[in-house]
CSV table of C-alpha atoms and ligand atoms in Angstrom, one decimal:
chain,number,residue,atom,x,y,z
A,1,UNK,CA,-60.5,6.3,-73.5
A,2,UNK,CA,-63.1,5.1,-71.4
A,3,UNK,CA,-64.9,7.5,-69.1
A,4,UNK,CA,-64.1,7.4,-65.7
A,5,UNK,CA,-66.6,6.4,-63.0
A,6,UNK,CA,-68.1,9.1,-60.5
A,7,UNK,CA,-66.3,9.0,-57.4
A,8,UNK,CA,-67.8,8.3,-54.0
A,9,UNK,CA,-66.5,8.0,-50.5
A,10,UNK,CA,-67.9,6.6,-47.4
A,11,UNK,CA,-66.9,8.5,-44.2
A,12,UNK,CA,-66.8,5.6,-41.6
A,13,UNK,CA,-66.8,1.9,-41.5
A,14,UNK,CA,-70.6,0.8,-42.0
A,15,UNK,CA,-71.6,-2.4,-43.2
A,16,UNK,CA,-69.5,-3.8,-45.8
A,17,UNK,CA,-71.9,-5.8,-47.6
A,18,UNK,CA,-74.5,-2.9,-47.9
A,19,UNK,CA,-71.8,-0.3,-48.7
A,20,UNK,CA,-70.3,-2.7,-51.7
A,21,UNK,CA,-73.3,-2.1,-53.5
A,22,UNK,CA,-72.1,1.3,-54.5
A,23,UNK,CA,-69.2,-0.2,-56.4
A,24,UNK,CA,-71.3,-1.7,-58.9
A,25,UNK,CA,-71.9,2.2,-60.1
A,26,UNK,CA,-69.1,4.1,-58.7
A,27,UNK,CA,-65.4,4.2,-58.2
A,28,UNK,CA,-65.8,3.5,-54.2
A,29,UNK,CA,-63.4,4.7,-51.6
A,30,UNK,CA,-64.4,3.0,-48.2
A,31,UNK,CA,-62.9,3.9,-44.6
A,32,UNK,CA,-61.7,1.1,-42.6
A,33,UNK,CA,-61.2,2.9,-39.1
A,34,UNK,CA,-63.7,5.0,-37.3
A,35,UNK,CA,-62.4,8.5,-37.8
A,36,UNK,CA,-63.1,12.2,-36.7
A,37,UNK,CA,-62.5,14.6,-39.4
A,38,UNK,CA,-61.7,18.4,-39.1
A,39,UNK,CA,-63.2,20.9,-41.3
A,40,UNK,CA,-59.9,20.8,-43.4
A,41,UNK,CA,-60.1,16.8,-43.6
A,42,UNK,CA,-63.5,16.9,-44.9
A,43,UNK,CA,-63.0,19.7,-47.5
A,44,UNK,CA,-59.9,17.8,-49.0
A,45,UNK,CA,-61.5,14.3,-49.0
A,46,UNK,CA,-64.8,16.0,-50.6
A,47,UNK,CA,-62.5,17.8,-53.4
A,48,UNK,CA,-62.2,15.0,-55.8
A,49,UNK,CA,-65.8,13.5,-55.3
A,50,UNK,CA,-69.0,13.2,-56.9
A,51,UNK,CA,-70.8,11.9,-53.9
A,52,UNK,CA,-70.2,11.1,-50.3
A,53,UNK,CA,-72.0,8.8,-47.8
A,54,UNK,CA,-71.7,10.3,-44.4
A,55,UNK,CA,-72.9,10.0,-40.7
A,56,UNK,CA,-74.0,12.4,-38.3
A,57,UNK,CA,-70.4,12.9,-37.0
A,58,UNK,CA,-69.4,14.8,-40.3
A,59,UNK,CA,-70.5,18.4,-40.4
A,60,UNK,CA,-70.6,19.8,-44.0
A,61,UNK,CA,-71.3,23.3,-45.0
A,62,UNK,CA,-70.1,25.9,-47.2
A,63,UNK,CA,-66.4,25.7,-46.2
A,64,UNK,CA,-66.1,21.9,-46.7
A,65,UNK,CA,-67.7,21.8,-50.3
A,66,UNK,CA,-66.1,25.0,-51.4
A,67,UNK,CA,-63.3,23.0,-53.2
A,68,UNK,CA,-65.5,20.2,-54.4
A,69,UNK,CA,-66.7,21.2,-57.9
A,70,UNK,CA,-67.9,17.8,-59.0
A,71,UNK,CA,-69.9,17.3,-55.9
A,72,UNK,CA,-73.6,16.4,-56.5
A,73,UNK,CA,-74.8,14.2,-54.0
A,74,UNK,CA,-74.4,14.0,-49.7
A,75,UNK,CA,-76.2,10.9,-48.5
A,76,UNK,CA,-76.5,11.3,-44.6
A,77,UNK,CA,-77.2,8.1,-42.5
A,78,UNK,CA,-79.5,9.7,-40.0
A,79,UNK,CA,-82.9,11.3,-39.9
A,80,UNK,CA,-81.5,14.2,-38.5
A,81,UNK,CA,-79.5,16.5,-40.4
A,82,UNK,CA,-78.2,19.3,-38.4
A,83,UNK,CA,-75.1,18.4,-39.2
A,84,UNK,CA,-75.7,19.5,-42.7
A,85,UNK,CA,-76.0,23.2,-44.1
A,86,UNK,CA,-78.8,22.4,-46.1
A,87,UNK,CA,-78.7,26.1,-47.7
A,88,UNK,CA,-75.1,25.9,-48.8
A,89,UNK,CA,-75.5,22.5,-50.3
A,90,UNK,CA,-78.8,23.5,-52.2
A,91,UNK,CA,-77.2,26.8,-53.4
A,92,UNK,CA,-74.3,24.4,-54.9
A,93,UNK,CA,-76.8,22.3,-56.6
A,94,UNK,CA,-75.9,19.6,-54.2
A,95,UNK,CA,-78.6,16.9,-53.4
A,96,UNK,CA,-78.7,16.1,-49.4
A,97,UNK,CA,-80.6,13.1,-48.2
A,98,UNK,CA,-81.6,11.5,-45.0
A,99,UNK,CA,-83.1,8.2,-43.8
A,100,UNK,CA,-86.5,8.9,-42.2
A,101,UNK,CA,-89.2,5.9,-41.7
A,102,UNK,CA,-86.7,3.0,-41.1
A,103,UNK,CA,-85.7,4.2,-37.9
A,104,UNK,CA,-88.9,5.3,-36.3
A,105,UNK,CA,-90.2,2.4,-34.5
A,106,UNK,CA,-86.4,1.6,-33.1
A,107,UNK,CA,-86.0,5.1,-31.9
A,108,UNK,CA,-89.5,5.2,-30.3
A,109,UNK,CA,-88.6,1.9,-28.4
A,110,UNK,CA,-85.4,3.6,-27.1
A,111,UNK,CA,-87.4,6.8,-26.1
A,112,UNK,CA,-89.9,4.7,-24.2
A,113,UNK,CA,-86.9,2.4,-22.4
A,114,UNK,CA,-85.3,5.6,-21.3
A,115,UNK,CA,-88.7,6.9,-20.0
A,116,UNK,CA,-89.2,3.9,-18.2
A,117,UNK,CA,-85.6,3.3,-16.9
A,118,UNK,CA,-85.5,6.8,-15.6
A,119,UNK,CA,-89.0,6.7,-14.1
A,120,UNK,CA,-88.3,3.6,-12.2
A,121,UNK,CA,-84.5,4.5,-11.2
A,122,UNK,CA,-83.1,1.3,-13.2
A,123,UNK,CA,-79.8,2.7,-13.6
A,124,UNK,CA,-79.6,4.0,-9.9
A,125,UNK,CA,-80.9,0.9,-8.8
A,126,UNK,CA,-78.3,-1.4,-10.7
A,127,UNK,CA,-75.5,1.0,-9.4
A,128,UNK,CA,-76.9,0.5,-6.1
A,129,UNK,CA,-76.9,-3.5,-6.1
A,130,UNK,CA,-73.4,-3.5,-7.7
A,131,UNK,CA,-71.8,-1.3,-4.7
A,132,UNK,CA,-73.2,-4.0,-2.4
A,133,UNK,CA,-75.7,-1.9,-0.8
A,134,UNK,CA,-78.6,-4.3,-0.7
A,135,UNK,CA,-77.8,-5.1,2.8
A,136,UNK,CA,-79.3,-1.7,3.5
A,137,UNK,CA,-82.7,-2.5,2.1
A,138,UNK,CA,-85.6,-0.9,3.3
A,139,UNK,CA,-89.2,-0.9,1.8
A,140,UNK,CA,-89.1,2.6,0.9
A,141,UNK,CA,-86.0,2.5,-1.0
A,142,UNK,CA,-85.7,3.1,-4.9
A,143,UNK,CA,-89.2,4.4,-5.1
A,144,UNK,CA,-89.9,5.7,-8.6
A,145,UNK,CA,-92.8,7.0,-10.7
A,146,UNK,CA,-95.6,4.8,-12.4
A,147,UNK,CA,-95.8,4.7,-15.9
A,148,UNK,CA,-99.1,3.3,-16.7
A,149,UNK,CA,-101.9,5.6,-16.3
A,150,UNK,CA,-99.6,8.6,-16.1
A,151,UNK,CA,-99.8,11.7,-18.1
A,152,UNK,CA,-97.3,11.3,-21.2
A,153,UNK,CA,-96.1,14.5,-22.8
A,154,UNK,CA,-94.5,14.7,-26.2
A,155,UNK,CA,-92.7,17.9,-27.8
A,156,UNK,CA,-92.5,17.3,-31.5
A,157,UNK,CA,-95.1,14.9,-33.0
A,158,UNK,CA,-93.5,13.8,-36.2
A,159,UNK,CA,-93.2,10.0,-37.0
A,160,UNK,CA,-91.2,9.1,-34.0
A,161,UNK,CA,-93.2,11.2,-31.5
A,162,UNK,CA,-96.4,9.4,-33.0
A,163,UNK,CA,-94.5,6.0,-32.4
A,164,UNK,CA,-94.0,7.1,-28.5
A,165,UNK,CA,-97.9,8.2,-28.4
A,166,UNK,CA,-98.9,5.2,-29.6
A,167,UNK,CA,-96.6,3.0,-27.1
A,168,UNK,CA,-98.2,5.4,-24.3
A,169,UNK,CA,-101.7,5.5,-25.1
A,170,UNK,CA,-102.0,1.9,-26.4
A,171,UNK,CA,-99.6,0.1,-24.4
A,172,UNK,CA,-99.8,1.6,-20.9
A,173,UNK,CA,-103.0,3.3,-20.9
A,174,UNK,CA,-101.4,6.9,-20.3
A,175,UNK,CA,-103.1,10.2,-21.3
A,176,UNK,CA,-101.0,11.7,-24.0
A,177,UNK,CA,-100.7,15.3,-24.6
A,178,UNK,CA,-98.5,16.8,-27.2
A,179,UNK,CA,-97.3,20.0,-28.7
A,180,UNK,CA,-95.9,20.5,-32.1
A,181,UNK,CA,-95.7,23.4,-34.8
A,182,UNK,CA,-98.8,22.2,-36.2
A,183,UNK,CA,-101.7,20.1,-34.7
A,184,UNK,CA,-102.1,16.8,-36.2
A,185,UNK,CA,-105.5,16.2,-38.1
A,186,UNK,CA,-108.4,15.0,-35.9
A,187,UNK,CA,-108.3,11.5,-37.0
A,188,UNK,CA,-104.9,11.1,-36.7
A,189,UNK,CA,-105.0,12.2,-33.0
A,190,UNK,CA,-107.9,9.9,-32.4
A,191,UNK,CA,-106.1,7.0,-33.8
A,192,UNK,CA,-103.0,8.1,-31.5
A,193,UNK,CA,-104.9,8.7,-28.4
A,194,UNK,CA,-103.1,12.1,-28.1
A,195,UNK,CA,-104.4,15.5,-27.4
A,196,UNK,CA,-103.0,18.8,-28.8
A,197,UNK,CA,-102.0,21.2,-25.9
A,198,UNK,CA,-99.9,24.5,-25.5
A,199,UNK,CA,-96.1,24.4,-24.6
A,200,UNK,CA,-96.9,25.8,-21.3
A,201,UNK,CA,-99.9,23.2,-20.4
A,202,UNK,CA,-97.5,20.3,-21.8
A,203,UNK,CA,-95.0,21.2,-19.3
A,204,UNK,CA,-97.3,21.8,-16.4
A,205,UNK,CA,-99.1,18.6,-17.0
A,206,UNK,CA,-96.7,15.9,-18.2
A,207,UNK,CA,-95.7,13.3,-15.4
A,208,UNK,CA,-93.1,12.0,-18.2
A,209,UNK,CA,-91.9,14.6,-21.4
A,210,UNK,CA,-90.1,13.2,-24.1
A,211,UNK,CA,-88.4,15.4,-26.6
A,212,UNK,CA,-88.6,14.4,-30.1
A,213,UNK,CA,-88.3,17.5,-32.0
A,214,UNK,CA,-86.0,18.6,-34.7
A,215,UNK,CA,-83.0,20.6,-33.4
A,216,UNK,CA,-83.1,24.2,-35.2
A,217,UNK,CA,-82.5,27.9,-33.9
A,218,UNK,CA,-85.8,28.0,-32.7
A,219,UNK,CA,-85.6,24.7,-30.7
A,220,UNK,CA,-82.0,25.5,-29.1
A,221,UNK,CA,-82.3,25.5,-25.3
A,222,UNK,CA,-86.2,25.4,-25.6
A,223,UNK,CA,-85.8,23.3,-22.2
A,224,UNK,CA,-84.3,26.0,-20.2
A,225,UNK,CA,-84.5,26.9,-16.5
A,226,UNK,CA,-87.7,28.7,-17.4
A,227,UNK,CA,-89.2,25.6,-18.7
A,228,UNK,CA,-87.7,23.3,-16.1
A,229,UNK,CA,-89.8,25.4,-13.6
A,230,UNK,CA,-93.1,25.0,-15.3
A,231,UNK,CA,-92.5,21.2,-15.0
A,232,UNK,CA,-93.8,18.9,-11.9
A,233,UNK,CA,-90.9,18.2,-9.4
A,234,UNK,CA,-92.0,14.7,-9.5
A,235,UNK,CA,-91.6,14.6,-13.6
A,236,UNK,CA,-89.3,12.7,-15.9
A,237,UNK,CA,-87.6,14.1,-18.7
A,238,UNK,CA,-86.5,12.2,-21.8
A,239,UNK,CA,-84.4,13.6,-24.6
A,240,UNK,CA,-83.9,11.6,-27.8
A,241,UNK,CA,-83.7,14.5,-30.2
A,242,UNK,CA,-80.7,16.6,-30.0
A,243,UNK,CA,-78.6,17.6,-27.1
A,244,UNK,CA,-78.9,21.4,-27.8
A,245,UNK,CA,-82.7,21.5,-27.2
A,246,UNK,CA,-81.8,21.1,-23.6
A,247,UNK,CA,-79.6,23.7,-21.3
A,248,UNK,CA,-77.9,21.0,-19.7
A,249,UNK,CA,-76.6,22.9,-17.0
A,250,UNK,CA,-80.3,23.9,-15.8
A,251,UNK,CA,-81.2,20.2,-16.1
A,252,UNK,CA,-78.4,19.1,-13.9
A,253,UNK,CA,-79.4,21.9,-11.2
A,254,UNK,CA,-82.9,21.0,-11.4
A,255,UNK,CA,-82.2,17.3,-10.9
A,256,UNK,CA,-79.9,17.9,-8.1
A,257,UNK,CA,-82.1,20.3,-6.4
A,258,UNK,CA,-85.2,18.3,-6.4
A,259,UNK,CA,-87.0,20.3,-8.9
A,260,UNK,CA,-87.0,17.2,-11.5
A,261,UNK,CA,-87.2,13.7,-10.3
A,262,UNK,CA,-85.5,12.0,-13.2
A,263,UNK,CA,-84.0,12.5,-16.8
A,264,UNK,CA,-83.2,10.0,-19.7
A,265,UNK,CA,-80.8,11.2,-22.2
A,266,UNK,CA,-79.6,9.6,-25.3
A,267,UNK,CA,-78.2,13.1,-27.0
A,268,UNK,CA,-75.8,15.6,-25.5
A,269,UNK,CA,-74.9,19.3,-26.7
A,270,UNK,CA,-71.3,18.4,-26.8
A,271,UNK,CA,-71.2,14.6,-27.8
A,272,UNK,CA,-69.2,12.6,-27.1
A,273,UNK,CA,-68.5,14.7,-24.2
A,274,UNK,CA,-70.9,14.7,-21.2
A,275,UNK,CA,-70.8,17.4,-18.8
A,276,UNK,CA,-69.5,16.3,-15.5
A,277,UNK,CA,-72.6,18.0,-14.0
A,278,UNK,CA,-74.5,15.1,-15.4
A,279,UNK,CA,-72.2,12.2,-15.1
A,280,UNK,CA,-72.3,12.9,-11.3
A,281,UNK,CA,-75.9,12.6,-10.9
A,282,UNK,CA,-77.9,9.3,-10.0
A,283,UNK,CA,-81.2,10.4,-11.2
A,284,UNK,CA,-80.4,10.5,-14.8
A,285,UNK,CA,-80.1,7.6,-17.2
A,286,UNK,CA,-77.1,8.4,-19.8
A,287,UNK,CA,-76.8,6.6,-23.2
A,288,UNK,CA,-74.4,7.4,-26.3
A,289,UNK,CA,-76.9,8.2,-28.8
A,290,UNK,CA,-78.0,4.9,-29.6
A,291,UNK,CA,-81.9,5.7,-30.5
A,292,UNK,CA,-81.5,3.5,-33.9
A,293,UNK,CA,-79.0,1.3,-32.9
A,294,UNK,CA,-80.7,-2.1,-33.3
A,295,UNK,CA,-78.7,-4.2,-36.0
A,296,UNK,CA,-81.6,-4.5,-38.4
A,297,UNK,CA,-82.4,-0.8,-38.3
A,298,UNK,CA,-78.7,0.4,-38.6
A,299,UNK,CA,-78.5,-2.0,-41.7
A,300,UNK,CA,-81.8,-0.6,-43.2
A,301,UNK,CA,-80.6,3.1,-42.7
A,302,UNK,CA,-77.3,2.2,-44.6
A,303,UNK,CA,-79.3,0.6,-47.3
A,304,UNK,CA,-81.5,3.5,-47.6
A,305,UNK,CA,-78.4,5.8,-47.7
A,306,UNK,CA,-76.7,3.7,-50.4
A,307,UNK,CA,-80.1,3.8,-52.4
A,308,UNK,CA,-80.3,7.6,-51.9
A,309,UNK,CA,-76.9,7.9,-53.2
A,310,UNK,CA,-77.0,5.8,-56.4
A,311,UNK,CA,-80.2,7.5,-57.2
A,312,UNK,CA,-79.1,11.1,-56.4
A,313,UNK,CA,-76.2,10.5,-58.9
A,314,UNK,CA,-78.2,9.1,-61.8
A,315,UNK,CA,-77.9,5.6,-61.4
A,316,UNK,CA,-80.2,2.4,-60.6
A,317,UNK,CA,-83.9,1.8,-61.0
A,318,UNK,CA,-84.8,5.4,-59.3
A,319,UNK,CA,-82.4,7.4,-61.3
A,320,UNK,CA,-82.6,11.1,-60.5
A,321,UNK,CA,-85.3,10.3,-57.7
A,322,UNK,CA,-83.6,9.5,-54.2
A,323,UNK,CA,-86.1,8.0,-51.9
A,324,UNK,CA,-85.5,10.7,-49.3
A,325,UNK,CA,-84.0,13.8,-50.8
A,326,UNK,CA,-84.2,16.8,-48.4
A,327,UNK,CA,-83.4,19.7,-50.8
A,328,UNK,CA,-84.9,18.8,-53.7
A,329,UNK,CA,-87.2,21.6,-54.0
A,330,UNK,CA,-84.8,24.4,-53.3
A,331,UNK,CA,-82.4,22.8,-55.9
A,332,UNK,CA,-85.3,22.8,-58.6
A,333,UNK,CA,-86.2,26.5,-57.4
A,334,UNK,CA,-82.5,27.6,-57.7
A,335,UNK,CA,-82.1,26.0,-61.3
A,336,UNK,CA,-85.4,27.6,-62.5
A,337,UNK,CA,-84.1,31.1,-61.0
A,338,UNK,CA,-81.1,30.5,-63.2
A,339,UNK,CA,-78.8,29.9,-60.2
A,340,UNK,CA,-75.4,28.2,-61.3
A,341,UNK,CA,-75.3,24.8,-61.0
A,342,UNK,CA,-72.3,23.1,-61.9
A,343,UNK,CA,-72.0,21.4,-65.2
A,344,UNK,CA,-71.4,18.1,-64.1
A,345,UNK,CA,-74.3,18.3,-61.7
A,346,UNK,CA,-77.7,16.4,-62.5
A,347,UNK,CA,-81.1,17.4,-62.3
A,348,UNK,CA,-83.1,18.1,-59.1
A,349,UNK,CA,-84.6,15.2,-57.5
A,350,UNK,CA,-87.9,14.4,-56.6
A,351,UNK,CA,-89.8,11.8,-54.5
B,1,GLV,C1,-80.0,10.0,-35.0
B,1,GLV,O1,-80.0,11.0,-34.0
B,1,GLV,C2,-80.8,10.5,-36.2
B,1,GLV,O2,-81.2,11.5,-36.4
B,1,GLV,O3,-80.7,9.5,-37.1
């Protein structure tokens, strides 16, 4: 009897022509309608699978993989992976992958768009126009803050942070300050036109502060009331990272009490829910987590996730070497240390 092919599931409707490539190697189950899964539903879905291609909306940890003995790979469509419990996946010998690089420039574009829209009051001005208030015109109406020549602060200087820095320094003649877990090499700083400063200096000196750091226990609410109090009252805050980095109630309070001029938010702590305190404000530009949402980039992300899944399940030209594995080293270490890795699971993956 012919051996059955590995089973793979795609959790959301993505691009059919790209996803279809998985059918060449696997027994493929796709999803036709956008779905929200409970933990129990995910556990049930994952149980018979060898691999899954998922989005940031699916949270997968020990509970969800507990009844999935064959599962060897989870391909996340997204660069951030706080929806995955990497320690639990590694301990179970499951390769996790993400989609870095392909979304860098598109996400940096959106970060800069939000910065400009918030600083120049674009949402507020458009609402005012649509409300028929233009008749109340005054020369001093809708006064925003300049972008060119201002000081741009960047918290988190990975690929996207560097994209924002390049736009600010080279496109708008901004002074660029950044804070990051580690300082970049001098040559990189010079090429970007960016200067490393401590966290408090960044808060105090930025005219526009963009958050681009990963969401971890350490970065949870790193922008809280105390941090906001250190910022200029004329400043703009932009968050394109994860909602939980900002204490949203403290932010709404600062925005409504004149202690911060404006904010641009693409991510929210309880998304898709957005706090009423933020919705009520006119000096905040709100977008529904669309950082990487250009057609070309979203297609590239799905293509990379497909390539990752094929390789992680030991197929295709890069078999065993997914282009962007997150936990390859942890799996190698677990295996070397004799940790139990299921009999059907493939070898560790290396870039
Ligand atoms: C989007 O937020 C991503 O992590 O890709």
